[in-house]
């Protein structure tokens, strides 16, 4: 018992020990897991902290970038406004200089003033006021901006105009504050400027222009009388100051040097007149006199008490400000007025000089005019001379606040005479020598203090009398161009018989003055001087247009027709503008005989490769010069490229050009064929590469004589571009996904770059240059300078190249070319067409996104699918909806085929045990029910179109030259225009015209329609003959099935006659029966109907396709590519229903590569028996893969249905396989149920199944061996 108890205790201890060891192990494991979790937790905490820090840094960085972007954007805006103001000032002052009193010039003057006033409103809105120059006559060659910000920069948030604009073209990156300056006399009687900057106490030699202040040293005694106060107030001020000094106040230390070191002068761009007066009054109230000995002790220059005169009066600049708010204005740049005596430094002391002291001589430092006084970051020398100051001028009256009249500034006052030179200076005077002082070269401050200054561009000299002439001295010969911004005339100068081009500026759309495009063109062309850029000769004005109807008959050109003059009168400014601005404004250019568009369109020139290279080099030379000067053309096209009779190229029309900067631009250029893809995708930061793309388009056009990319809309233009240049992908174009139009405008799908393939006929080096210029990524395009070094152009010398053989008796311009084409069209058009054109010129045109011509199954399916994508759709149809398929094709044929199948079943009913009498067939009943079913389908189509809000237009369609469609209907005529137009008109049976016989016949042939109708009619009890010209039917189908079906037809009930042609048809006028004579001397008599099925022809004859340059085959079929595109952009053509739906997906859902693959389309012939085929025939497979790679499997069997019938019908099946894995590429079936089985088999072929996989399928007919 005890032993058992001991054993039990031992077991318990062992168990406890075991459990304890296990618990220890578990505890250790948990401890390790806890440590791991702890480390993981600490790691996550660290990651979280780092993420928070990164988020905060990103937030600060984004805020900084936003502020920088704001500042960056408004900087360019202000600069553009200043450029416009400069041009308007130049025009106004030029007119004032001429002093012409002509009413027309006065009206123009007032019109420009209206523009100037409008610009002033914009300036005031953005915190800008004008500083009108005073005392200086206007000089058009002196390019000086006179605008500044009258507010303290510190009072406005970042991005305000005050932070980026100071005075004129000085655009500062930070607010400026002046240094403290003194003039120190060295022992060798030379002087230097000593300054203490506002951020450091280090003394250094400072360039005054670095901080934009002007040092003026004057005698204070000349101005004390203006600020003297009563003796009582002076004593009180002195007593207060002395008491505070005795009490130890640091603010009133006796040393002005110590106080000057503590003071910080603030600087801003605003006027400081009232603040300076306030400080002057406070200093002069102390009535302090400065002693020479005290000044020698201190050795520095303190604040002057004589700066009562404002900065505007000293510098001859009249600053406009509001006198009511002048006391609130902050201080301006530091203006120092100090006295230098006895050749030593000057300081301030409490001693006084008597009022009887002689006037002190002064040193006056003056600056060079600001815009021309420095270059970039260079220093500026000051001319410091010793001269006595003139007596103080009277106070300058403040001008009224803005806006003020610019007419009051016609005659600015003359500048005051300079002060007389000092002949001698007493030994007790300020200086012992009268010679001018020389200041050593100043050392610039650290770069962190130096503002970023943009230097104004130098303008070319303007010839005397430029811009003040009138248009009366020119006589218009003819109009050679017209655009959005004005008309261009060929004219001659009466005095010199020189041909010029007058560009009339269009003002009827400008509500507040002169158009900005003309201002840009004038300003830019004044700064460009290049042999390949058209020259602006003059700007003239006139109330009456030169050569207009108001001139004498002798002055009028005989080439101007009365209707043209009437048209110009209708466009007169008097109908659109008030009388105050009813003047004409003309830009006078050198006349160039031809433009490139007129030459290429006229087909009168055929340039060689060398001549094309010469033209391209001249164009790139002009672009390189423009880009070097910082200008973008932005409207480069053939009509803006002029060609002289000597073959020299000149770039013209700078109305859309502008200065290039790294800033956001508005895409002002309308949609054009030469527009690059980055602009179509919404890029707003663009540069010279936009002109390079346009140059590439012009290079291609020089070879092919037509635009390379002819899109109708932006989306279509991108599709055309990608079809040549490949898909727009981030791999090809980094950063394209960041463009604003990427999500909505980018073409869908993928296409490879085919530019070299489509232009393989070009010379190799020219093709290489074209490929470089038309790169999708703008950064990969070469610059104009780099393109000039291309091997194709580098050795071309345009002056040595033989000139083009240009027409000498005709100037080829864009307008002449358009008129020429119009005359040709009018001469070829009929009188009815002319009436239609005149009618539609005054009618309203309906606009659609998608216009479908043809209400068949394909057109309706495409229209409804496009409507699902929110497109505005119109459908034109003159007949019943549904087209051939519903009304006279597939639907009625299938109804009759089903009736024929019933006849077959009734024929076999006895074999299946049905004893029934012969059933009579009723043709009229079948026709009635068939027609009712078709009318029901027409009604369903009508309801669906109306439910989808598709407009149905009833009538016959006909194309006009502009791509619109003229619809002739019962209710009259109307005109429609579609962004995309689909032709889905179908076809009509071909009626032979070489057969003698009846006038009206029904055509039947030996194709699938003939086979179907012959079998139907035979099964329904008619005695049917089928005449074919060859030995078998369906010759385009697989040979095995074609032969099998021919054998089936020979067995009956169709009577097949092979190798037979119809020779003659006669009709009995009494019975109406036909007699048919064949070429084999066979005669078929008493024929009730003759059906011709020899094919169909398209219904395209009445569409007037040549008017829109759509190419067709000899038989009238429209040529299309694999995407249903015709030869005219925006017009498409389809045959199949599926193609129409896929086209709608591609056009309106962005699925660029969505197209119909015709090689795997299933086809069923509803013959008896039916025939179905999908994929390639054996002959097509051999041609594609080769005989050795093709294996054919055939099988023929009897369908189980015929196991019980007397009539036996075989079923034939054929599989065409390709490759080692025996991929099924074609399936062909002839027999009962072939039409239904083919649906599953077509999926197998499309999926690429092999023969082995096909054997596992159970989609097969029930068969009997």
PDB file of N, CA and C in Angstrom, residues 692-693 696 766-776 780-783:
ATOM      1  N   UNK A 692       8.204  73.359 -84.411  1.00  0.00           N
ATOM      2  CA  UNK A 692       8.954  72.292 -85.066  1.00  0.00           C
ATOM      3  C   UNK A 692       7.993  71.236 -85.626  1.00  0.00           C
ATOM      4  N   UNK A 693       6.943  70.887 -84.868  1.00  0.00           N
ATOM      5  CA  UNK A 693       5.946  69.932 -85.373  1.00  0.00           C
ATOM      6  C   UNK A 693       5.291  70.477 -86.648  1.00  0.00           C
ATOM      7  N   UNK A 696       7.444  70.058 -89.581  1.00  0.00           N
ATOM      8  CA  UNK A 696       7.413  68.693 -90.101  1.00  0.00           C
ATOM      9  C   UNK A 696       6.201  68.442 -90.978  1.00  0.00           C
ATOM     10  N   UNK A 766      15.564  62.879 -96.330  1.00  0.00           N
ATOM     11  CA  UNK A 766      14.369  63.677 -96.066  1.00  0.00           C
ATOM     12  C   UNK A 766      13.408  62.931 -95.152  1.00  0.00           C
ATOM     13  N   UNK A 767      13.281  61.623 -95.354  1.00  0.00           N
ATOM     14  CA  UNK A 767      12.427  60.819 -94.486  1.00  0.00           C
ATOM     15  C   UNK A 767      12.970  60.797 -93.067  1.00  0.00           C
ATOM     16  N   UNK A 768      14.287  60.768 -92.928  1.00  0.00           N
ATOM     17  CA  UNK A 768      14.881  60.769 -91.594  1.00  0.00           C
ATOM     18  C   UNK A 768      14.594  62.078 -90.871  1.00  0.00           C
ATOM     19  N   UNK A 769      14.686  63.205 -91.577  1.00  0.00           N
ATOM     20  CA  UNK A 769      14.370  64.497 -90.967  1.00  0.00           C
ATOM     21  C   UNK A 769      12.893  64.579 -90.612  1.00  0.00           C
ATOM     22  N   UNK A 770      12.023  64.088 -91.496  1.00  0.00           N
ATOM     23  CA  UNK A 770      10.595  64.095 -91.202  1.00  0.00           C
ATOM     24  C   UNK A 770      10.284  63.271 -89.953  1.00  0.00           C
ATOM     25  N   UNK A 771      10.944  62.138 -89.810  1.00  0.00           N
ATOM     26  CA  UNK A 771      10.729  61.296 -88.642  1.00  0.00           C
ATOM     27  C   UNK A 771      11.180  61.993 -87.359  1.00  0.00           C
ATOM     28  N   UNK A 772      12.219  62.810 -87.438  1.00  0.00           N
ATOM     29  CA  UNK A 772      12.690  63.541 -86.265  1.00  0.00           C
ATOM     30  C   UNK A 772      11.732  64.683 -85.901  1.00  0.00           C
ATOM     31  N   UNK A 773      11.246  65.397 -86.901  1.00  0.00           N
ATOM     32  CA  UNK A 773      10.375  66.540 -86.636  1.00  0.00           C
ATOM     33  C   UNK A 773       9.022  66.124 -86.091  1.00  0.00           C
ATOM     34  N   UNK A 774       8.535  64.948 -86.489  1.00  0.00           N
ATOM     35  CA  UNK A 774       7.194  64.503 -86.085  1.00  0.00           C
ATOM     36  C   UNK A 774       7.292  63.476 -84.962  1.00  0.00           C
ATOM     37  N   UNK A 775       8.060  63.764 -83.945  1.00  0.00           N
ATOM     38  CA  UNK A 775       8.112  62.933 -82.756  1.00  0.00           C
ATOM     39  C   UNK A 775       6.962  63.305 -81.827  1.00  0.00           C
ATOM     40  N   UNK A 776       6.313  62.290 -81.254  1.00  0.00           N
ATOM     41  CA  UNK A 776       5.200  62.561 -80.340  1.00  0.00           C
ATOM     42  C   UNK A 776       5.679  63.290 -79.097  1.00  0.00           C
ATOM     43  N   UNK A 780      11.844  65.215 -77.661  1.00  0.00           N
ATOM     44  CA  UNK A 780      12.671  64.458 -78.593  1.00  0.00           C
ATOM     45  C   UNK A 780      12.782  65.122 -79.962  1.00  0.00           C
ATOM     46  N   UNK A 781      12.018  66.191 -80.167  1.00  0.00           N
ATOM     47  CA  UNK A 781      12.119  66.903 -81.444  1.00  0.00           C
ATOM     48  C   UNK A 781      13.354  67.797 -81.432  1.00  0.00           C
ATOM     49  N   UNK A 782      14.025  67.914 -82.539  1.00  0.00           N
ATOM     50  CA  UNK A 782      15.205  68.784 -82.575  1.00  0.00           C
ATOM     51  C   UNK A 782      14.793  70.247 -82.590  1.00  0.00           C
ATOM     52  N   UNK A 783      15.696  71.100 -82.178  1.00  0.00           N
ATOM     53  CA  UNK A 783      15.476  72.531 -82.340  1.00  0.00           C
ATOM     54  C   UNK A 783      15.674  72.906 -83.802  1.00  0.00           C
TER      55      UNK A 783
END
